[in-house]
Coordinates of C-alpha atoms in Angstrom, one line a residue:
Chain T
M4 CA 71.2 140.1 3.5
T5 CA 70.6 142.5 6.4
P6 CA 67.2 143.0 7.9
P7 CA 65.4 146.3 7.3
K8 CA 66.0 149.1 9.9
P9 CA 63.2 149.2 12.5
H10 CA 62.1 152.7 11.6
R11 CA 61.6 151.5 7.9
V12 CA 59.3 148.7 9.1
L13 CA 57.3 151.3 11.0
L14 CA 57.1 153.7 8.1
D15 CA 56.0 150.9 5.7
R16 CA 53.3 149.9 8.1
V17 CA 52.0 153.5 8.6
S18 CA 52.0 154.2 4.8
G19 CA 50.2 150.9 4.3
Y20 CA 47.4 152.0 6.7
A21 CA 47.2 155.4 5.0
D22 CA 46.8 153.7 1.6
E23 CA 44.1 151.5 3.0
A24 CA 42.3 154.5 4.5
A25 CA 42.5 156.4 1.2
A26 CA 41.1 153.5 -0.8
Y27 CA 38.3 153.1 1.8
M28 CA 37.4 156.8 1.5
R29 CA 37.4 156.6 -2.4
R30 CA 35.1 153.6 -2.3
R31 CA 32.9 155.3 0.3
R32 CA 32.7 158.5 -1.8
A33 CA 31.7 156.5 -4.9
S34 CA 29.1 154.4 -3.1
R35 CA 27.5 157.4 -1.3
R36 CA 27.0 159.3 -4.6
P37 CA 23.3 159.8 -5.3
F38 CA 21.9 158.0 -8.3
A39 CA 18.6 158.0 -10.3
R40 CA 17.9 155.0 -12.6
L41 CA 14.7 154.6 -14.6
Y42 CA 13.8 151.3 -16.2
Y43 CA 11.5 150.9 -19.1
P44 CA 9.5 148.0 -20.6
G45 CA 11.8 146.0 -22.8
G46 CA 14.7 146.3 -20.4
R47 CA 16.0 149.8 -21.4
A48 CA 17.4 151.7 -18.5
E49 CA 18.5 155.3 -18.1
D50 CA 20.7 157.0 -15.5
H51 CA 20.0 160.7 -14.6
A52 CA 22.8 162.7 -13.1
D53 CA 21.8 164.9 -10.0
D54 CA 22.9 168.0 -11.9
S55 CA 20.6 167.4 -14.8
R56 CA 17.1 168.8 -14.7
A57 CA 15.3 165.5 -14.7
G58 CA 17.7 164.2 -12.1
A59 CA 17.2 167.2 -9.8
E60 CA 13.4 166.8 -10.0
L61 CA 13.7 163.0 -9.3
F62 CA 15.8 163.7 -6.2
V63 CA 13.3 166.3 -4.9
A64 CA 10.5 163.8 -5.4
A65 CA 12.5 161.0 -3.7
G66 CA 13.4 163.3 -0.8
R67 CA 9.7 163.9 -0.1
L68 CA 9.0 160.1 -0.1
I69 CA 11.9 159.5 2.2
E70 CA 10.6 162.2 4.5
I71 CA 7.1 160.6 4.6
A72 CA 8.6 157.2 5.3
G73 CA 10.7 158.6 8.1
K74 CA 13.0 156.4 10.2
R75 CA 12.4 152.7 10.5
P76 CA 10.7 152.0 13.8
K77 CA 12.8 150.2 16.3
P78 CA 11.5 146.7 17.1
Chain D
M7 CA 7.8 170.2 -10.0
R8 CA 5.1 170.2 -7.3
L9 CA 1.6 169.2 -8.4
G10 CA -1.4 170.7 -6.9
P11 CA -4.7 168.8 -6.4
G12 CA -6.1 170.0 -9.7
T13 CA -3.0 169.2 -11.7
R14 CA -2.4 165.7 -10.5
V15 CA -1.3 163.4 -13.3
G16 CA -3.0 160.0 -13.6
I17 CA 0.2 158.1 -12.6
L18 CA -1.1 154.9 -14.1
A19 CA -2.6 156.3 -17.2
E20 CA -0.3 154.4 -19.4
M21 CA 0.6 151.1 -17.9
A22 CA 3.6 148.9 -18.7
D23 CA 1.6 145.7 -18.1
G24 CA -2.0 144.9 -18.6
E25 CA -4.6 146.3 -16.3
T26 CA -6.0 144.3 -13.4
S27 CA -9.1 142.4 -14.3
G28 CA -10.6 142.9 -10.8
A29 CA -10.4 145.5 -8.1
V30 CA -7.8 145.0 -5.4
S31 CA -9.3 145.5 -2.0
E32 CA -7.7 147.8 0.6
Q33 CA -7.7 144.9 3.1
A34 CA -5.7 142.7 0.7
A35 CA -3.3 145.6 0.0
E36 CA -2.8 146.3 3.7
G37 CA -2.1 142.6 4.4
A38 CA 0.4 142.6 1.6
L39 CA 2.1 145.7 2.9
A40 CA 2.3 144.3 6.4
Y41 CA 3.9 141.1 5.0
L42 CA 6.4 143.2 3.0
T43 CA 7.3 145.3 6.1
E44 CA 7.8 142.2 8.2
M45 CA 10.1 140.4 5.8
S46 CA 12.2 143.5 4.7
P47 CA 14.5 144.6 7.5
D48 CA 15.7 147.6 5.5
L49 CA 12.2 148.9 4.7
R50 CA 11.3 152.3 6.3
G51 CA 7.9 152.8 4.6
A52 CA 5.9 151.8 1.6
A53 CA 2.7 152.3 -0.3
I54 CA 0.5 150.5 -2.7
V55 CA -1.4 152.6 -5.2
G56 CA -4.4 151.6 -7.3
P57 CA -5.2 152.2 -10.9
D58 CA -6.9 155.5 -10.2
G59 CA -4.0 156.8 -8.1
A60 CA -5.8 156.1 -4.8
V61 CA -3.6 154.7 -2.1
L62 CA -4.8 151.2 -1.2
A63 CA -2.3 150.8 1.7
A64 CA 0.5 152.9 3.1
S65 CA 2.6 153.3 6.1
G66 CA 1.8 156.7 7.5
D67 CA -0.1 159.5 5.9
A68 CA -1.9 158.1 2.8
G69 CA -2.7 161.6 1.5
R70 CA 0.9 162.5 1.3
W71 CA 1.9 159.2 -0.2
R72 CA -0.7 159.7 -2.9
E73 CA 0.5 163.1 -3.9
D74 CA 4.2 162.4 -3.7
V75 CA 4.0 159.0 -5.5
A76 CA 2.0 160.7 -8.3
E77 CA 4.7 163.4 -8.5
L78 CA 7.5 160.8 -8.6
F79 CA 5.9 158.9 -11.5
A80 CA 5.0 162.1 -13.3
V81 CA 8.6 163.3 -13.2
A82 CA 10.0 159.9 -14.1
D83 CA 7.6 159.6 -17.1
G84 CA 8.6 163.0 -18.3
A85 CA 12.3 162.3 -18.0
G86 CA 12.5 159.6 -20.6
G87 CA 9.5 160.4 -22.9
E88 CA 7.7 157.2 -22.1
P89 CA 6.1 155.6 -19.0
V90 CA 8.6 154.0 -16.7
E91 CA 8.3 150.5 -15.3
Q92 CA 10.7 150.7 -12.4
I93 CA 12.4 153.6 -10.6
H94 CA 15.4 153.3 -8.3
L95 CA 16.8 156.4 -6.6
G96 CA 19.6 156.5 -4.1
T97 CA 20.4 159.4 -1.8
E98 CA 22.4 159.7 1.4
Q99 CA 19.2 159.7 3.3
G100 CA 17.8 156.5 1.8
E101 CA 16.7 154.7 -1.3
V102 CA 13.4 154.8 -3.2
F103 CA 12.1 151.9 -5.2
A104 CA 9.0 152.2 -7.3
L105 CA 7.4 149.6 -9.6
R106 CA 4.3 149.5 -11.8
H107 CA 2.6 146.2 -12.6
A108 CA -0.8 145.5 -14.1
G109 CA -2.4 148.8 -13.2
L110 CA -1.0 148.9 -9.7
A111 CA 2.1 150.6 -8.3
A112 CA 4.2 149.8 -5.3
V113 CA 6.7 152.3 -3.8
A114 CA 9.1 151.5 -1.0
V115 CA 11.6 153.6 0.9
S116 CA 14.6 151.7 2.4
E117 CA 17.8 152.3 4.2
R118 CA 20.8 153.0 2.0
F119 CA 22.5 150.0 0.4
A120 CA 19.4 147.7 0.4
L121 CA 19.6 145.0 -2.1
A122 CA 17.9 146.5 -5.2
S123 CA 17.2 143.3 -7.1
L124 CA 15.7 141.6 -4.0
T125 CA 13.6 144.7 -3.2
F126 CA 12.2 144.9 -6.8
F127 CA 11.6 141.1 -6.7
D128 CA 9.6 141.5 -3.5
L129 CA 7.6 144.4 -4.8
R130 CA 6.8 142.6 -8.1
A131 CA 5.8 139.5 -6.2
L132 CA 3.6 141.5 -3.9
L133 CA 1.8 143.2 -6.9
R134 CA 1.5 139.9 -8.8
D135 CA -0.2 138.3 -5.7
L136 CA -2.6 141.2 -5.3
V137 CA -3.5 141.0 -9.0
A138 CA -4.0 137.2 -8.9
G139 CA -6.1 137.6 -5.7
A140 CA -8.3 140.2 -7.4
A141 CA -8.8 138.1 -10.5
A142 CA -9.8 135.0 -8.5

């Protein structure tokens, strides 16, 4: 059995890094997606998409609260 | 939906838990908020709101907190057709946690990716302590 040609090793390594980066970007996109979850007595929960009317209103209200809170003061 | 002073909805009109048996003092609420701020590294700001919608303690402008917390609960209550108990909103700019308990409400704004269960636990514990203190 002959060892792989050096340029193949390099190509495999580069494509491995590219796959890792693509997976990282996918995870990052999913985790940065805005969400709105409402919980009711009894354990019921509802998600509201940001393109729904209720979701849009919730995000506007949340944005105002985030604005009031501002940035965390540095210790 | 932006609520004017004359249209403010009583945010705690229909409570998920029983009402507080005693009034929570602003001093107690401020102490509780200071403690929450100290033990939550991701927290950027928070407010504790009384049964009548008045802000008992807040980081920053209490008037704005009062108005915007009322608006948040009004929108949330309208979204599902019944009063909410907890609200969790995440945006790229940060996360908002809101919780009602026994006539009080606590709202916290944190950095993104704060531990939601821990934050809600802290908010609930804070309100429970305030209610227990008021009843004593």
